[in-house]
Tab-separated table of C-alpha atoms and ligand atoms in Angstrom:
chain	number	residue	atom	x	y	z
A	1	MET	CA	0.165	0.494	0.113
A	2	ASN	CA	0.942	3.285	-1.019
A	3	LEU	CA	0.591	4.786	2.464
A	4	LYS	CA	2.695	2.095	4.191
A	5	LYS	CA	5.320	2.888	2.024
A	6	THR	CA	5.287	6.429	3.040
A	7	ALA	CA	5.400	5.379	6.620
A	8	PHE	CA	8.303	2.766	6.124
A	9	SER	CA	9.969	5.579	3.989
A	10	LEU	CA	9.687	8.440	7.031
A	11	LEU	CA	10.348	5.408	9.229
A	12	ALA	CA	14.579	4.795	7.113
A	13	ALA	CA	14.978	8.910	6.578
A	14	GLY	CA	15.221	8.460	10.799
A	15	LEU	CA	12.470	11.187	10.739
A	16	LEU	CA	10.509	9.899	13.708
A	17	ALA	CA	13.350	10.065	16.354
A	18	SER	CA	12.008	14.052	16.298
A	19	ALA	CA	9.228	13.799	16.519
A	20	PRO	CA	6.262	15.894	18.923
A	21	ALA	CA	4.570	13.978	20.549
A	22	ALA	CA	6.716	11.261	21.223
A	23	MET	CA	8.497	13.100	24.417
A	24	ALA	CA	4.332	14.798	25.180
A	25	THR	CA	3.243	13.704	28.624
A	26	THR	CA	-0.029	14.729	27.064
A	27	PHE	CA	-0.644	11.731	25.072
A	28	LYS	CA	-3.479	12.261	22.027
A	29	MET	CA	-5.810	9.614	21.640
A	30	ALA	CA	-7.617	9.650	17.887
A	31	LEU	CA	-11.005	7.707	18.053
A	32	GLY	CA	-12.992	7.189	14.319
A	33	ASP	CA	-16.791	7.246	16.169
A	34	ALA	CA	-18.549	9.685	17.652
A	35	ALA	CA	-18.484	9.283	22.431
A	36	GLY	CA	-20.471	7.414	23.432
A	37	GLY	CA	-19.764	3.723	21.344
A	38	THR	CA	-17.474	0.725	22.040
A	39	GLN	CA	-14.765	2.701	21.468
A	40	TRP	CA	-14.941	5.266	23.388
A	41	GLU	CA	-15.681	3.160	26.770
A	42	LEU	CA	-12.227	1.614	25.792
A	43	GLY	CA	-10.816	5.003	25.359
A	44	GLN	CA	-12.398	6.272	28.875
A	45	LYS	CA	-11.019	2.794	30.709
A	46	PHE	CA	-7.787	3.319	29.648
A	47	LYS	CA	-7.855	7.251	29.601
A	48	THR	CA	-8.630	6.145	33.232
A	49	LEU	CA	-7.092	3.845	34.775
A	50	PHE	CA	-3.703	5.161	32.985
A	51	GLU	CA	-3.509	8.766	34.895
A	52	GLN	CA	-3.514	6.704	37.678
A	53	LYS	CA	-0.677	4.107	37.133
A	54	THR	CA	1.243	7.261	36.133
A	55	ALA	CA	0.388	9.359	39.167
A	56	GLY	CA	-1.247	11.722	37.596
A	57	LYS	CA	2.663	12.372	35.529
A	58	HIS	CA	0.804	11.424	32.053
A	59	SER	CA	-2.714	12.189	30.330
A	60	VAL	CA	-5.079	11.504	27.322
A	61	ASP	CA	-6.939	13.888	25.667
A	62	MET	CA	-9.733	12.035	23.176
A	63	PHE	CA	-10.633	13.133	20.474
A	64	PRO	CA	-13.644	11.616	18.661
A	65	ASN	CA	-15.649	11.779	15.624
A	66	GLY	CA	-12.452	11.555	13.988
A	67	GLN	CA	-11.503	15.309	14.494
A	68	LEU	CA	-7.731	13.758	13.912
A	69	GLY	CA	-8.370	12.294	10.731
A	70	ASP	CA	-9.880	9.416	8.696
A	71	GLU	CA	-9.757	5.854	10.708
A	72	GLN	CA	-7.191	4.719	7.855
A	73	ASN	CA	-4.724	7.993	8.268
A	74	THR	CA	-4.911	7.643	12.158
A	75	VAL	CA	-2.658	4.055	11.247
A	76	ASN	CA	-0.484	6.450	9.412
A	77	ASN	CA	0.217	9.161	11.781
A	78	ALA	CA	0.612	6.483	15.076
A	79	ALA	CA	3.149	4.936	12.216
A	80	LEU	CA	4.765	8.238	11.753
A	81	GLY	CA	4.564	9.258	14.966
A	82	THR	CA	3.214	12.153	15.049
A	83	LEU	CA	-0.051	10.368	15.996
A	84	ASP	CA	0.446	8.500	19.979
A	85	PHE	CA	-2.855	6.709	20.176
A	86	SER	CA	-5.706	5.380	18.117
A	87	VAL	CA	-9.223	3.274	18.535
A	88	LEU	CA	-10.350	2.249	15.392
A	89	ALA	CA	-12.123	-1.251	13.706
A	90	ILE	CA	-9.474	-3.845	12.520
A	91	ASN	CA	-9.876	-3.484	8.788
A	92	ASN	CA	-9.229	-0.121	8.771
A	93	VAL	CA	-5.560	-1.553	10.494
A	94	THR	CA	-5.827	-4.326	7.614
A	95	PRO	CA	-4.565	-2.337	4.401
A	96	PHE	CA	-1.429	-1.321	7.018
A	97	SER	CA	-0.773	-5.434	8.641
A	98	PRO	CA	-2.308	-7.776	5.437
A	99	THR	CA	-2.258	-10.639	7.958
A	100	VAL	CA	-4.396	-9.535	10.730
A	101	GLY	CA	-7.129	-9.727	7.637
A	102	VAL	CA	-7.984	-13.458	9.514
A	103	LEU	CA	-9.966	-11.488	11.633
A	104	THR	CA	-12.278	-10.093	9.784
A	105	LEU	CA	-12.720	-13.220	7.211
A	106	PRO	CA	-16.613	-13.427	7.424
A	107	TYR	CA	-18.130	-16.432	9.340
A	108	VAL	CA	-14.617	-17.110	11.094
A	109	ILE	CA	-15.523	-15.710	14.351
A	110	GLN	CA	-19.047	-16.808	15.991
A	111	SER	CA	-19.123	-15.642	19.435
A	112	ALA	CA	-17.895	-13.283	21.411
A	113	GLU	CA	-16.451	-15.770	23.188
A	114	ASP	CA	-14.534	-16.389	19.812
A	115	ALA	CA	-13.477	-12.121	19.466
A	116	GLU	CA	-12.154	-13.299	23.406
A	117	LYS	CA	-10.206	-16.535	22.898
A	118	LEU	CA	-8.879	-15.085	19.583
A	119	THR	CA	-7.371	-11.824	21.255
A	120	LEU	CA	-6.087	-12.699	23.800
A	121	GLY	CA	-4.542	-15.998	22.600
A	122	GLU	CA	-1.594	-17.297	20.601
A	123	VAL	CA	-3.380	-15.618	17.935
A	124	GLY	CA	-4.028	-12.564	19.179
A	125	LYS	CA	0.414	-11.634	20.464
A	126	GLU	CA	1.264	-13.007	16.943
A	127	LEU	CA	-0.433	-10.287	14.349
A	128	THR	CA	0.435	-7.793	17.078
A	129	GLU	CA	3.332	-7.743	16.112
A	130	ASN	CA	3.233	-8.019	12.605
A	131	THR	CA	1.783	-4.827	13.110
A	132	ILE	CA	4.978	-3.490	14.942
A	133	ARG	CA	6.393	-5.026	11.696
A	134	ASP	CA	4.261	-4.152	9.223
A	135	ALA	CA	2.423	-0.530	10.305
A	136	GLY	CA	4.239	0.316	12.757
A	137	VAL	CA	1.789	0.470	15.423
A	138	ARG	CA	1.328	-1.765	18.219
A	139	ILE	CA	-1.862	-2.486	19.780
A	140	VAL	CA	-2.466	-2.609	22.934
A	141	GLY	CA	-6.422	-3.332	23.698
A	142	TRP	CA	-8.970	-4.911	22.084
A	143	ALA	CA	-13.181	-3.003	21.850
A	144	TYR	CA	-16.100	-6.095	21.893
A	145	SER	CA	-18.298	-4.342	19.501
A	146	GLY	CA	-20.224	-7.228	18.416
A	147	PHE	CA	-21.345	-8.544	14.881
A	148	ARG	CA	-21.563	-5.644	12.289
A	149	VAL	CA	-25.359	-5.759	11.196
A	150	LEU	CA	-25.860	-4.563	7.921
A	151	THR	CA	-28.768	-1.645	7.496
A	152	ASN	CA	-30.590	0.273	4.432
A	153	SER	CA	-32.967	3.307	4.667
A	154	LYS	CA	-34.806	1.323	1.072
A	155	LYS	CA	-36.649	-2.060	2.725
A	156	PRO	CA	-36.568	-5.187	4.788
A	157	VAL	CA	-33.594	-7.588	3.461
A	158	THR	CA	-33.596	-10.849	3.961
A	159	SER	CA	-31.855	-12.629	0.929
A	160	LEU	CA	-29.306	-12.093	-1.409
A	161	ASP	CA	-32.176	-11.005	-3.923
A	162	ASP	CA	-33.845	-8.887	-1.676
A	163	LEU	CA	-29.720	-6.713	-1.442
A	164	LYS	CA	-30.073	-6.977	-5.677
A	165	GLY	CA	-29.577	-3.469	-6.958
A	166	MET	CA	-28.589	-1.599	-3.416
A	167	VAL	CA	-25.799	1.001	-3.037
A	168	ILE	CA	-23.949	-0.371	0.330
A	169	ARG	CA	-20.804	1.361	1.775
A	170	VAL	CA	-18.194	-0.750	2.848
A	171	PRO	CA	-14.539	0.149	4.546
A	172	LYS	CA	-11.637	0.071	2.437
A	173	ASN	CA	-11.362	-3.105	2.770
A	174	GLU	CA	-10.873	-5.896	0.315
A	175	ILE	CA	-11.775	-8.347	2.146
A	176	MET	CA	-15.252	-6.586	2.949
A	177	ILE	CA	-15.398	-5.893	-0.927
A	178	ALA	CA	-14.883	-9.429	-2.064
A	179	THR	CA	-17.668	-10.571	1.018
A	180	TYR	CA	-20.570	-8.346	-0.884
A	181	GLN	CA	-19.834	-10.107	-3.864
A	182	SER	CA	-20.141	-12.632	-3.410
A	183	TRP	CA	-23.210	-11.589	-1.797
A	184	GLY	CA	-23.569	-10.224	-6.443
A	185	ILE	CA	-23.197	-6.890	-5.763
A	186	ASN	CA	-20.566	-3.938	-6.197
A	187	PRO	CA	-19.998	-2.108	-2.652
A	188	THR	CA	-18.891	1.393	-2.667
A	189	PRO	CA	-15.686	1.639	-0.779
A	190	MET	CA	-15.644	5.415	1.520
A	191	ALA	CA	-13.605	6.490	4.756
A	192	TRP	CA	-15.673	5.800	7.514
A	193	SER	CA	-15.783	9.693	8.206
A	194	GLU	CA	-17.527	9.965	5.026
A	195	THR	CA	-20.279	7.603	5.662
A	196	PHE	CA	-23.340	9.598	8.029
A	197	THR	CA	-23.728	11.854	5.164
A	198	ALA	CA	-23.554	10.457	2.259
A	199	LEU	CA	-26.384	7.956	3.991
A	200	GLN	CA	-27.582	11.045	4.810
A	201	GLN	CA	-27.687	12.533	1.529
A	202	ARG	CA	-28.264	9.021	0.279
A	203	VAL	CA	-25.473	8.554	-2.508
A	204	VAL	CA	-25.612	5.337	-0.558
A	205	ASP	CA	-28.926	3.213	0.148
A	206	GLY	CA	-27.080	1.121	3.726
A	207	GLN	CA	-23.419	0.047	4.696
A	208	ASP	CA	-22.870	-2.640	8.463
A	209	ASN	CA	-21.558	-1.836	11.501
A	210	PRO	CA	-23.047	-2.852	15.018
A	211	TYR	CA	-25.756	-2.141	17.323
A	212	ILE	CA	-24.147	0.226	19.408
A	213	THR	CA	-21.409	1.563	16.384
A	214	VAL	CA	-24.898	2.222	14.424
A	215	SER	CA	-26.640	4.420	18.244
A	216	ALA	CA	-23.182	5.677	18.020
A	217	MET	CA	-23.656	7.350	15.347
A	218	LYS	CA	-27.183	8.003	15.367
A	219	PHE	CA	-27.264	6.274	12.001
A	220	ASN	CA	-31.287	5.322	12.918
A	221	GLU	CA	-31.842	9.137	11.716
A	222	VAL	CA	-31.055	7.516	8.448
A	223	GLN	CA	-31.815	4.704	7.707
A	224	LYS	CA	-34.638	2.394	9.024
A	225	TYR	CA	-34.565	-1.424	7.463
A	226	VAL	CA	-31.450	-3.542	9.901
A	227	THR	CA	-30.728	-7.284	8.627
A	228	ASN	CA	-29.125	-9.385	11.395
A	229	ILE	CA	-25.826	-10.121	9.927
A	230	ARG	CA	-23.239	-12.610	11.502
A	231	TYR	CA	-20.335	-12.337	8.789
A	232	ILE	CA	-18.125	-10.237	11.228
A	233	PHE	CA	-17.383	-9.754	14.757
A	234	SER	CA	-16.398	-5.897	15.475
A	235	LEU	CA	-12.673	-5.569	16.963
A	236	GLU	CA	-11.620	-2.186	17.839
A	237	PRO	CA	-8.365	-2.537	18.575
A	238	LEU	CA	-6.745	0.400	20.291
A	239	ILE	CA	-2.951	0.768	18.652
A	240	VAL	CA	-0.362	3.161	20.421
A	241	SER	CA	2.548	4.359	17.777
A	242	GLU	CA	5.671	1.981	18.568
A	243	SER	CA	8.158	4.457	18.222
A	244	VAL	CA	6.171	6.355	20.935
A	245	PHE	CA	5.786	3.697	22.624
A	246	GLN	CA	9.621	2.726	22.441
A	247	GLU	CA	10.461	5.769	23.674
A	248	GLN	CA	8.919	6.047	26.957
A	249	LYS	CA	10.346	4.706	30.559
A	250	PRO	CA	9.854	1.472	31.654
A	251	GLU	CA	7.276	2.177	34.458
A	252	VAL	CA	5.276	4.217	31.149
A	253	GLN	CA	4.949	1.055	28.866
A	254	GLN	CA	4.309	-1.311	31.315
A	255	ALA	CA	1.521	1.390	32.737
A	256	ILE	CA	-0.244	1.734	29.168
A	257	LEU	CA	0.313	-1.809	29.035
A	258	GLU	CA	-1.608	-3.011	31.794
A	259	ALA	CA	-4.031	-0.141	31.458
A	260	GLY	CA	-5.086	-1.339	27.543
A	261	ARG	CA	-5.517	-4.890	29.250
A	262	GLU	CA	-7.316	-4.268	32.248
A	263	ALA	CA	-9.306	-1.511	29.148
A	264	THR	CA	-9.890	-4.973	27.446
A	265	GLU	CA	-12.107	-6.681	29.275
A	266	HIS	CA	-13.404	-3.783	30.643
A	267	SER	CA	-15.216	-3.272	27.092
A	268	PHE	CA	-15.873	-6.802	26.856
A	269	ALA	CA	-18.146	-6.979	29.528
A	270	TYR	CA	-19.612	-3.230	28.259
A	271	LEU	CA	-20.846	-5.119	25.559
A	272	GLN	CA	-22.305	-7.636	27.243
A	273	ALA	CA	-24.647	-5.286	29.321
A	274	THR	CA	-25.398	-3.209	27.421
A	275	GLU	CA	-25.701	-4.594	23.359
A	276	GLU	CA	-29.071	-6.062	23.597
A	277	GLN	CA	-30.785	-2.500	25.242
A	278	ILE	CA	-28.764	-0.656	22.117
A	279	LYS	CA	-31.349	-3.015	19.852
A	280	LYS	CA	-33.920	-2.633	21.832
A	281	ASP	CA	-33.751	1.282	22.512
A	282	LEU	CA	-33.156	0.658	18.075
A	283	ALA	CA	-36.120	-1.210	17.985
A	284	GLU	CA	-38.210	1.755	19.932
A	285	LYS	CA	-37.107	4.401	17.727
A	286	GLY	CA	-38.558	3.029	14.370
A	287	MET	CA	-35.619	0.739	12.999
A	288	GLU	CA	-37.618	-2.518	12.169
A	289	ILE	CA	-35.163	-5.752	12.405
A	290	SER	CA	-35.397	-8.659	10.349
A	291	ASP	CA	-33.063	-11.985	10.816
A	292	PRO	CA	-31.797	-13.566	7.048
A	293	ALA	CA	-33.908	-16.097	6.145
A	294	ASN	CA	-32.726	-20.663	6.478
A	295	GLY	CA	-30.157	-19.415	9.327
A	296	GLU	CA	-28.160	-17.180	7.025
A	297	GLN	CA	-26.814	-20.103	4.721
A	298	GLU	CA	-26.894	-18.802	1.777
A	299	TRP	CA	-25.145	-15.626	2.132
A	300	ILE	CA	-22.438	-18.158	4.255
A	301	ALA	CA	-22.150	-20.194	1.556
A	302	LYS	CA	-21.401	-17.734	-0.715
A	303	ALA	CA	-19.040	-16.230	1.458
A	304	THR	CA	-16.866	-18.719	3.002
A	305	GLY	CA	-16.339	-20.343	-0.936
A	306	THR	CA	-15.171	-18.178	-2.155
A	307	VAL	CA	-13.943	-15.367	-0.087
A	308	TRP	CA	-11.651	-17.715	1.870
A	309	PRO	CA	-9.643	-18.634	-0.875
A	310	GLN	CA	-8.900	-15.270	-2.038
A	311	PHE	CA	-7.004	-14.462	0.829
A	312	TYR	CA	-5.148	-16.576	1.781
A	313	ASP	CA	-1.726	-15.567	0.732
A	314	SER	CA	-2.309	-11.559	1.946
A	315	ILE	CA	-3.427	-13.338	5.307
A	316	GLY	CA	-0.254	-15.487	5.329
A	317	GLY	CA	-1.330	-18.923	3.777
A	318	LYS	CA	-4.513	-20.929	4.897
A	319	ASP	CA	-2.221	-22.564	7.701
A	320	LYS	CA	-2.797	-19.134	9.337
A	321	LEU	CA	-6.629	-20.084	9.794
A	322	ASP	CA	-6.238	-23.284	9.418
A	323	LYS	CA	-4.000	-22.349	13.077
A	324	VAL	CA	-6.882	-19.952	14.300
A	325	LEU	CA	-9.810	-22.692	13.502
A	326	LYS	CA	-8.309	-24.442	15.991
A	327	ALA	CA	-8.060	-22.537	18.212
A	328	LEU	CA	-12.139	-21.766	17.881
A	329	GLY	CA	-12.129	-25.979	18.159
A	330	ARG	CA	-13.575	-26.143	14.533
B	1	MLT	C1	-15.807	1.206	9.102
B	1	MLT	O1	-16.957	0.539	8.874
B	1	MLT	O2	-15.315	1.873	8.896
B	1	MLT	C2	-15.668	0.950	10.781
B	1	MLT	O3	-16.585	-0.343	11.110
B	1	MLT	C3	-16.577	1.550	11.260
B	1	MLT	C4	-15.701	2.357	12.819
B	1	MLT	O4	-14.715	1.831	14.387
B	1	MLT	O5	-16.742	2.531	13.878
């Protein structure tokens, strides 16, 4: 990717050493979503714990709603050391470190427990090392946001036939683009920061994201119909610039890692405690919710049959997927 190349040419030029954020005692944290969702909850918890653990010597300022740039740009800025932290969807990290794509392959993660097992186990550890190597950012925490459901402003969708003719926004993520193509439509790749306006102005008919994100972003104001597909469980890592991390004293690094781990535990509990209620609230506010017909079978068959093999190479080989499935007991 060009962005990755940009980050690395600057790394090679040794410009990181002079990055201003490295010396900061107040760190900046970018968040792609508005305040109030799982990204915010993880970030808040991390901020509180980190400030406590460093006895107020260090603090974190949070900038929600893409104020510090689109999610994919924040990865590049963190790689450059001009941004300290970012919370963003894993699918927006994949272009910079393709092996994390294994977490976005459709229907691999089938429950919140699967998501927790992968992120906190060997797989998560390996992917964290890969993002440091490939993208110059370190994953220090995870927000668990629930399954990405499909929303649209036109009509109830329960089958792939219903999907035909719909203009659906997806992140600029090749796995997600290929998944919609396997379902028979060409989706519209678009930055997250442009999505609300595009839905509002009906440039696109729909998008997918978890209930908690739909609510935090107030998508219910511009989307009426929801389909409970479960193709991707949304994982949203908290990343820190590796150059910023390496410039910290060992006790500060330790505080970052501990605060990240504890905020991750909090995020899992938060999802369990809130998701059902948020779904009910969205229904009360007028969203019409449907399940895909026949247990989602046609969606699953098309996506796993054609999308998985297309991405074996980019995730590091079929063995990597087999390892993940084995870790999940499948
Ligand atoms: C996206 O759809 O680009 C992201 O999943 C949005 C998010 O970070 O919540």
